[in-house]
mmCIF file of C-alpha atoms in Angstrom:
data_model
loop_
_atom_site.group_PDB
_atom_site.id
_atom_site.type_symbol
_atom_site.label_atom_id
_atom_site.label_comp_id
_atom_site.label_asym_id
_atom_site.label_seq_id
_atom_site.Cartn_x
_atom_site.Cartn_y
_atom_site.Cartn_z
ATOM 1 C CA UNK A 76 5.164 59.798 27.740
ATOM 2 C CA UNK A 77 5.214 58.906 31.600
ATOM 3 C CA UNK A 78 8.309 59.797 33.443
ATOM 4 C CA UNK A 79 9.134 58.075 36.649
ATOM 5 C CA UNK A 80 11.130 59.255 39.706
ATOM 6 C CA UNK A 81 11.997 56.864 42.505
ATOM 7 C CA UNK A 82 13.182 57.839 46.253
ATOM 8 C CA UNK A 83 14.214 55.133 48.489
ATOM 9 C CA UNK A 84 14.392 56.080 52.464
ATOM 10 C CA UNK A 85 14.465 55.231 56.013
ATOM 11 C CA UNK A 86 11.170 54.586 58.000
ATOM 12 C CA UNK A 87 10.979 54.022 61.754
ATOM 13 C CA UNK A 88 7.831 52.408 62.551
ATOM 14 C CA UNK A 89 6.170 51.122 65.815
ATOM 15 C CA UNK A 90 3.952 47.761 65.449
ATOM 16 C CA UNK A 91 2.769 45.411 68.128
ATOM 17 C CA UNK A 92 5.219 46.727 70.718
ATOM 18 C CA UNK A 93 8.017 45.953 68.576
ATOM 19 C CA UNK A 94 10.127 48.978 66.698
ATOM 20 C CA UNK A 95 10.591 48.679 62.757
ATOM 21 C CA UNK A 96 12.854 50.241 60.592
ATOM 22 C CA UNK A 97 11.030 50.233 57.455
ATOM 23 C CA UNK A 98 12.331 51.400 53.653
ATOM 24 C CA UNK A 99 10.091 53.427 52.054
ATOM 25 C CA UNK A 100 10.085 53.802 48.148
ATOM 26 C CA UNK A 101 8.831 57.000 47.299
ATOM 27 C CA UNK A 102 7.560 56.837 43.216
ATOM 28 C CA UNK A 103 6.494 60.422 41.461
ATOM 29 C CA UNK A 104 5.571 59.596 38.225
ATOM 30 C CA UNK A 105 4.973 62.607 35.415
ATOM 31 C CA UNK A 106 2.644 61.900 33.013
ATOM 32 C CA UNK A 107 0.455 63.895 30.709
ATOM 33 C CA UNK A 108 -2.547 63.756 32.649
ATOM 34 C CA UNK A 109 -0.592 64.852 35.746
ATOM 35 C CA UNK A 110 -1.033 61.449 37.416
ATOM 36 C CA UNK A 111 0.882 60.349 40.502
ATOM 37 C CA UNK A 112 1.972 56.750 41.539
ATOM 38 C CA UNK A 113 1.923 56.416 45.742
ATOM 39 C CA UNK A 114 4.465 55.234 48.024
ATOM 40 C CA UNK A 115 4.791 51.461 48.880
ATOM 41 C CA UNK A 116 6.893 50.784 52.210
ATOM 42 C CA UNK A 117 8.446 47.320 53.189
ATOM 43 C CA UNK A 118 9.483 46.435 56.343
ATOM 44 C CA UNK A 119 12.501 45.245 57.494
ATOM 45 C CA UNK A 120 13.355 44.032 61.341
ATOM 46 C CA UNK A 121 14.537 47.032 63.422
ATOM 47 C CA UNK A 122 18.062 45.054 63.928
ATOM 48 C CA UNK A 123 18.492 45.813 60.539
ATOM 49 C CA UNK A 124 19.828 49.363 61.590
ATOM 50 C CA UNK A 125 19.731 51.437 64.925
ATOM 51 C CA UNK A 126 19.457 55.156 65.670
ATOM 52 C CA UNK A 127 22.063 56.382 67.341
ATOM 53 C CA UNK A 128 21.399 59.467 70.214
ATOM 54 C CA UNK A 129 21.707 62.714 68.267
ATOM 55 C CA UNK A 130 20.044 61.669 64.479
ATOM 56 C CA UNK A 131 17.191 62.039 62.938
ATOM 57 C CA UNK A 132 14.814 59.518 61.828
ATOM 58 C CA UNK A 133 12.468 60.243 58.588
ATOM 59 C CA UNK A 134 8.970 58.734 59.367
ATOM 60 C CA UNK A 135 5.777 59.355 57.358
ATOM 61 C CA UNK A 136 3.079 61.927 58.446
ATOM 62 C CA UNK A 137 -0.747 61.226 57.888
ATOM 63 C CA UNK A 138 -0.598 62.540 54.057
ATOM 64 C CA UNK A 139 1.933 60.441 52.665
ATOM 65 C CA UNK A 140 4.978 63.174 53.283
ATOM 66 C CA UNK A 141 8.125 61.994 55.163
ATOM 67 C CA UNK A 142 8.906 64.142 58.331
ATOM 68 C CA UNK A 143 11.519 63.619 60.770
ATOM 69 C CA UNK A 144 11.753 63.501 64.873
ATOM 70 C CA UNK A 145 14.575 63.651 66.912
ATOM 71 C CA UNK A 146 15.681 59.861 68.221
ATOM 72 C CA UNK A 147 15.708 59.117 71.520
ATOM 73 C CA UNK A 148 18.886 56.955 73.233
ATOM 74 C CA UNK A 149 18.383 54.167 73.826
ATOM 75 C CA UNK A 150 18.455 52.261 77.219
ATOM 76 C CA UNK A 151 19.351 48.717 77.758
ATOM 77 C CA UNK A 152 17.096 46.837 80.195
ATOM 78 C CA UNK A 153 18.613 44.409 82.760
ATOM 79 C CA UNK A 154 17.727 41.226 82.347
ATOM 80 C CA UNK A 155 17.146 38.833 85.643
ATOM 81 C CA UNK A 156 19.721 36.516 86.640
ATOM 82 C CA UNK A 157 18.017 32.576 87.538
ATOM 83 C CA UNK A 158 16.581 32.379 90.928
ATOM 84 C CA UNK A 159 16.678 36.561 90.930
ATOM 85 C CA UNK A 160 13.123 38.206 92.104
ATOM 86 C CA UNK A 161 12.105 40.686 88.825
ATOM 87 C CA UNK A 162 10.575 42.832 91.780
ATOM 88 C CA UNK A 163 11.870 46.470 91.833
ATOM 89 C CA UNK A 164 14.058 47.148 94.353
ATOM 90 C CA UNK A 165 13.128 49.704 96.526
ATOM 91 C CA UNK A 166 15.855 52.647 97.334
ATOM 92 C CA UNK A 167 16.696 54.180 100.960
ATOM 93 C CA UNK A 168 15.727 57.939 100.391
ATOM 94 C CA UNK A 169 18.896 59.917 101.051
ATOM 95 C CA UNK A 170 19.900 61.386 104.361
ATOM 96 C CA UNK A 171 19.924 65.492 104.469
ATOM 97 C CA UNK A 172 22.867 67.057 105.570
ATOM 98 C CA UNK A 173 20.753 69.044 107.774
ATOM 99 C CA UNK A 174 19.083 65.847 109.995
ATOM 100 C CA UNK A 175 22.453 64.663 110.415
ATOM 101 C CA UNK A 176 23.165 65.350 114.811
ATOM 102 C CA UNK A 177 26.014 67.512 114.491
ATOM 103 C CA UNK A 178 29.488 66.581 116.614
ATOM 104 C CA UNK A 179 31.491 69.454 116.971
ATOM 105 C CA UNK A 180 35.007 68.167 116.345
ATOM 106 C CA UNK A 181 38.293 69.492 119.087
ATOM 107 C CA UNK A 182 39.144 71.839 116.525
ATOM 108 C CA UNK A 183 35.834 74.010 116.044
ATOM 109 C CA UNK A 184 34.643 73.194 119.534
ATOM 110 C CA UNK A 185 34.885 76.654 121.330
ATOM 111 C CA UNK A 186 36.602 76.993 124.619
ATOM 112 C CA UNK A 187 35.272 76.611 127.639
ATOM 113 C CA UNK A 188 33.975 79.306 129.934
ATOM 114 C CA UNK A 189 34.197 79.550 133.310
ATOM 115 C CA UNK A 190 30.255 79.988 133.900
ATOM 116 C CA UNK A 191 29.880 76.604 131.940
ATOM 117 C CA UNK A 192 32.154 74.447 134.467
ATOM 118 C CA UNK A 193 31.414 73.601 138.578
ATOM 119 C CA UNK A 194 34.473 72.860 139.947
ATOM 120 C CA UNK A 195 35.007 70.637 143.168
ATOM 121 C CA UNK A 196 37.829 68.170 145.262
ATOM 122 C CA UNK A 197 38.822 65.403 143.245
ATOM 123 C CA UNK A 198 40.536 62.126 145.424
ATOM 124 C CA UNK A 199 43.561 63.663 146.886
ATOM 125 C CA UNK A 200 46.922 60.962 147.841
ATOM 126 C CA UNK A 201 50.385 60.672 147.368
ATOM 127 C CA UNK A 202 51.884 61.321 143.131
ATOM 128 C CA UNK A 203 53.032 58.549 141.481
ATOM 129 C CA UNK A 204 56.070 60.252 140.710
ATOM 130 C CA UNK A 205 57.022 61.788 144.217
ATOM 131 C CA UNK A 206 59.397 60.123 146.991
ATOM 132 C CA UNK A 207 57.122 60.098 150.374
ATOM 133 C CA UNK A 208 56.158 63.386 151.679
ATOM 134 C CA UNK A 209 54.410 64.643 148.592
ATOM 135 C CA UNK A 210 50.538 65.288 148.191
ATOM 136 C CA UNK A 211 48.595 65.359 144.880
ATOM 137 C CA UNK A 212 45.061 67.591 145.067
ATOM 138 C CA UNK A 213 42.657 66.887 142.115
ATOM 139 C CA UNK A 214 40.582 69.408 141.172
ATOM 140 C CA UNK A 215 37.737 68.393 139.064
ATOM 141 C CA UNK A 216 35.951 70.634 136.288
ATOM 142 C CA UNK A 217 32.862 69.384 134.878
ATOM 143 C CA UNK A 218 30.619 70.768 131.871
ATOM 144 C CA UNK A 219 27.298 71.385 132.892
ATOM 145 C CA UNK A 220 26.497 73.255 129.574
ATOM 146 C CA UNK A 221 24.332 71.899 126.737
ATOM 147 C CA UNK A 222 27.228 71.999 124.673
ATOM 148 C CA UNK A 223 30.569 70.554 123.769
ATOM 149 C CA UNK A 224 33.646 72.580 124.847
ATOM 150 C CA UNK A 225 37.790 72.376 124.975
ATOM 151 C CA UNK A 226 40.169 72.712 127.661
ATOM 152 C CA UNK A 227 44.046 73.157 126.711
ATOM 153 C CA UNK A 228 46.737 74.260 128.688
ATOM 154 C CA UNK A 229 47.267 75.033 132.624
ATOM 155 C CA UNK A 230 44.560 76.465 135.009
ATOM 156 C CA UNK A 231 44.949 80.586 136.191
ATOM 157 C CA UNK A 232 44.527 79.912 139.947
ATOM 158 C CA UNK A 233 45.028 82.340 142.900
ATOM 159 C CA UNK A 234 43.893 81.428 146.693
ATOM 160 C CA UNK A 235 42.256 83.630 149.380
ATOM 161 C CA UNK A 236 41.644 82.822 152.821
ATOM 162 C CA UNK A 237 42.838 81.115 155.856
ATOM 163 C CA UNK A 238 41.015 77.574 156.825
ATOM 164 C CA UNK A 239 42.928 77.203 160.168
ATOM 165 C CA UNK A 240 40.128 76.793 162.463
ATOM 166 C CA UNK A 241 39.886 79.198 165.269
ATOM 167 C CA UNK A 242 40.443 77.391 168.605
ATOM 168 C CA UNK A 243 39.053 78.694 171.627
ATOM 169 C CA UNK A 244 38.248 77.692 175.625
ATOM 170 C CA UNK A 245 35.188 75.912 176.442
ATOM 171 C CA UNK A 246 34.041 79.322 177.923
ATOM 172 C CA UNK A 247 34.995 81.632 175.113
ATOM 173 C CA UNK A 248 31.876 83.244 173.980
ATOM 174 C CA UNK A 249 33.653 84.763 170.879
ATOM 175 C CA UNK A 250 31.730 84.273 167.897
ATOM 176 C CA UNK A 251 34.960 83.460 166.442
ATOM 177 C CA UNK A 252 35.277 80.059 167.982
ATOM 178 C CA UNK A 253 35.112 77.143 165.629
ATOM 179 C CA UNK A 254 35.143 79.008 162.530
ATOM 180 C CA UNK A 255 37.760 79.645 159.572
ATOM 181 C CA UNK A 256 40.321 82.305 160.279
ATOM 182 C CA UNK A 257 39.225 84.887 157.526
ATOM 183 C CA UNK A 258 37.279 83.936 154.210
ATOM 184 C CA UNK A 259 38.683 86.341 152.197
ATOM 185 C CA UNK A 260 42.270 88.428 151.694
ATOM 186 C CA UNK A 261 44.553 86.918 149.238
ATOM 187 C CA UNK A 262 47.505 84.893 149.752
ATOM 188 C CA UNK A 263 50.902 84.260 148.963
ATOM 189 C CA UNK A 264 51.441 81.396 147.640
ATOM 190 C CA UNK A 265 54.626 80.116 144.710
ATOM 191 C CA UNK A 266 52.636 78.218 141.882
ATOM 192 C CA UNK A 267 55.008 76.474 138.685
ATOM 193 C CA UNK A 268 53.973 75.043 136.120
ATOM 194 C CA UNK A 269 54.426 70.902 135.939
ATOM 195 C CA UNK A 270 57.005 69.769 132.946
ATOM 196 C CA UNK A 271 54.812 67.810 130.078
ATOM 197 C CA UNK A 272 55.695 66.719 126.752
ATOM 198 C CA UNK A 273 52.845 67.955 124.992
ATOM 199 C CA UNK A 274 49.319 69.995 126.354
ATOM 200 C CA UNK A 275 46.885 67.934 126.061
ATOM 201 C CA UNK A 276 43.549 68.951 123.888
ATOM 202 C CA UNK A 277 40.145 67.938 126.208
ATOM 203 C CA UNK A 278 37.079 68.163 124.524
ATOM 204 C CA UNK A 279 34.380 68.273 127.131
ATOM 205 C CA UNK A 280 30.756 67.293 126.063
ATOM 206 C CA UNK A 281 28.140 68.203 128.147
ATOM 207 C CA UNK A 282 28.279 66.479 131.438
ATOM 208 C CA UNK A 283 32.108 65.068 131.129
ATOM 209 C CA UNK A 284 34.765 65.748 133.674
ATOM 210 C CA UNK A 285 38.238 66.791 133.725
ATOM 211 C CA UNK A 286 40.610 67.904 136.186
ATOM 212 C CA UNK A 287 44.405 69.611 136.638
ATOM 213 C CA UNK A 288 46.008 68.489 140.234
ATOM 214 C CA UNK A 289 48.247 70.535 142.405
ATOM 215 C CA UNK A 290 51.387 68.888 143.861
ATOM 216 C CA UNK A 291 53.115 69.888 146.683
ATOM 217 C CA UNK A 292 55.463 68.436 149.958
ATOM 218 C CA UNK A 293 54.529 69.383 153.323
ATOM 219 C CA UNK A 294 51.664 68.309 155.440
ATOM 220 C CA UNK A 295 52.431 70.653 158.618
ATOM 221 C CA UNK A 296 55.273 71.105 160.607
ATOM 222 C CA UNK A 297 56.383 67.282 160.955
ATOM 223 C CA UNK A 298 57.237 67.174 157.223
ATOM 224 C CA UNK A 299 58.267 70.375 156.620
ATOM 225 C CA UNK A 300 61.837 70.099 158.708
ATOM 226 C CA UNK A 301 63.744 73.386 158.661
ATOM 227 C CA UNK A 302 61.587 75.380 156.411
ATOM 228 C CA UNK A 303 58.171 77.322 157.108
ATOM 229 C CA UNK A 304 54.642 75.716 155.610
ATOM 230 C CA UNK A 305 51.996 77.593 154.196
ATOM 231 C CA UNK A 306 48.710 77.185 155.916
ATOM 232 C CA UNK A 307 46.200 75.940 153.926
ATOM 233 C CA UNK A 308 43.761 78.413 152.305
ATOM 234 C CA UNK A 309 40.002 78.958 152.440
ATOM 235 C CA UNK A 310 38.953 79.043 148.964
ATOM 236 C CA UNK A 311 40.865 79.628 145.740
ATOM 237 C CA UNK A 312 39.110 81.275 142.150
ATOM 238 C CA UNK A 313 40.380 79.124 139.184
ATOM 239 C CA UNK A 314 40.670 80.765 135.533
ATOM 240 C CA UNK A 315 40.340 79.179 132.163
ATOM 241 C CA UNK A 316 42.276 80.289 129.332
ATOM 242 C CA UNK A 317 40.361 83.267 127.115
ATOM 243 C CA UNK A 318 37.962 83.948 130.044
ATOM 244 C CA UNK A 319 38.952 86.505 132.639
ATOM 245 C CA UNK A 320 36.396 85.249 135.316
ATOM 246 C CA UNK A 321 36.603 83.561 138.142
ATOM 247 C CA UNK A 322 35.197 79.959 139.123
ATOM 248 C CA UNK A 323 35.278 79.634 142.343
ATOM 249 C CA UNK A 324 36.237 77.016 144.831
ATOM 250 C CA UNK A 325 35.176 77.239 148.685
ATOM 251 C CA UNK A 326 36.347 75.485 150.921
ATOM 252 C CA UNK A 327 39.371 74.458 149.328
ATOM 253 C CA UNK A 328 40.568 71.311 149.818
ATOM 254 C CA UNK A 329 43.438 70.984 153.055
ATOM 255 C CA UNK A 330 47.183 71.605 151.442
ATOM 256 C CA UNK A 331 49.923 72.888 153.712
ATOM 257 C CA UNK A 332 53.133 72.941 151.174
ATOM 258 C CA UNK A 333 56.610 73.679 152.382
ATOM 259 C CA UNK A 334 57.425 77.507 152.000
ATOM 260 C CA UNK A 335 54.000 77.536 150.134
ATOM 261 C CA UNK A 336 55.287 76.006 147.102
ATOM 262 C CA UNK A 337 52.586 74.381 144.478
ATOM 263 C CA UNK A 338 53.375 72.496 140.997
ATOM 264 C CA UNK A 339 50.258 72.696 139.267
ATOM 265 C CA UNK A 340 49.432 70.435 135.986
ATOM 266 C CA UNK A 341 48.025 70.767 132.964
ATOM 267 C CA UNK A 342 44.097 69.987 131.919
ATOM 268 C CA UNK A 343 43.503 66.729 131.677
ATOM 269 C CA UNK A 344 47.007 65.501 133.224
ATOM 270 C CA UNK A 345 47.443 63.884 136.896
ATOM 271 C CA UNK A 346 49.742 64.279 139.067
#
């Protein structure tokens, strides 16, 4: 007496580029004389079922035995629009961080030093601000560093000097003659700070200019009525905030103010 055993399961099989998912019927059949009936498979389309990512699909190894092999997602191909080129599109490579030119911004720019600045005589005239009698003196700061820097908040500045030129007779042999009064030896001279709203942040990149003015009323003894005027120095050495050194400017530009008073400004603020 034969007895017969049937196992019906899932195929996935691959024929002329198309995927199938075939049903396999697996018949054992016992018999006396130890006989064995093999497996006949159908096919069915593969939109009969789908693998989903994670599963296993049964398939049939070269003796007749199923095995099984982990399925692969799968991925939906794009299908061209009318009139739309089926041409791969080819992709910009990506910028690295490290190509990109990097601009400091005013916060992590570091402050200016004094040996990265020239300074020199901006145009000098009258404030906007001042009734007649009142001078403004620009003084300009440029960066001649290779890199970008910040200015904020008033100038250090202390003179030295006298420019009044030495006068003397047509005769005079004094060496003296036609030359500054002393280039050196400080001076006395009252310096406030202007009134602003708010300090201005100046972010100098290499080869930009700034400036802070001095104001003051006088001009020499015509203007000056009643009160004393402050002849004008010979040089002056101008210091940046967080740098103790000096950059210095000689000749200064001509100021005589009245009882040697100077309002100075602010970087990047005119008079």
């Amino acid at each position: 007496m034969t007895v017969a055993k049937a196992d019906i399961f899932p195929v996935m099989m691959t024929r002329g580029g198309g995927r199938f998912l075939a049903v396999g019927l697996l018949v054992t059949a016992t018999a006396a004389c130890g006989g064995a009936v093999r497996p006949t498979v159908s096919e069915v389309p593969a939109t009969y079922a789908t693998a989903r990512s994670g599963t296993t699909e049964p398939s049939i190894s070269s003796e007749g035995k199923p095995t099984s092999r982990s399925a692969s997602p799968a991925v939906p191909s794009r299908q061209a629009t009318p009139g739309e080129k089926t041409t791969r599109r080819q992709e910009a490579a990506p910028t690295s961080p490290s190509a990109r030119t990097a601009v400091p911004s005013q916060d992590r720019a570091p402050a200016c030093a004094a040996n990265e600045l020239t300074a020199s005589e901006g145009r000098g005239g009258p404030p906007s601000s001042r009734q007649p009698g009142w001078f403004a003196t620009p003084i300009l700061l440029r960066n001649k560093s290779a890199v970008t820097c910040r200015l904020r908040g008033w100038p250090g500045i202390t003179f030295f000097g006298d420019a009044t030129i030495q006068g003397c007779a047509a005769d005079d042999p004094s060496p003296a003659c036609g030359k500054p009064q002393s280039t050196s030896g400080p001076r006395s001279f009252s310096i406030t700070r202007s009134s602003v709203d708010a300090l201005p942040d100046v972010l100098l990149a290499p080869g930009d200019t700034t400036s802070f003015t001095l104001v003051w009323e006088g001009g020499g003894m015509h203007t000056c009525v009643g009160t004393p005027f402050e002849r004008s120095p010979y040089g002056a050495d101008i210091r940046v905030p967080g740098d103790s050194r000096a950059l210095t400017l000689a000749p200064f530009p001509n100021l005589y103010p009245c009882e040697g008073k100077i309002e100075i400004t602010p970087f990047g603020v005119a008079g």
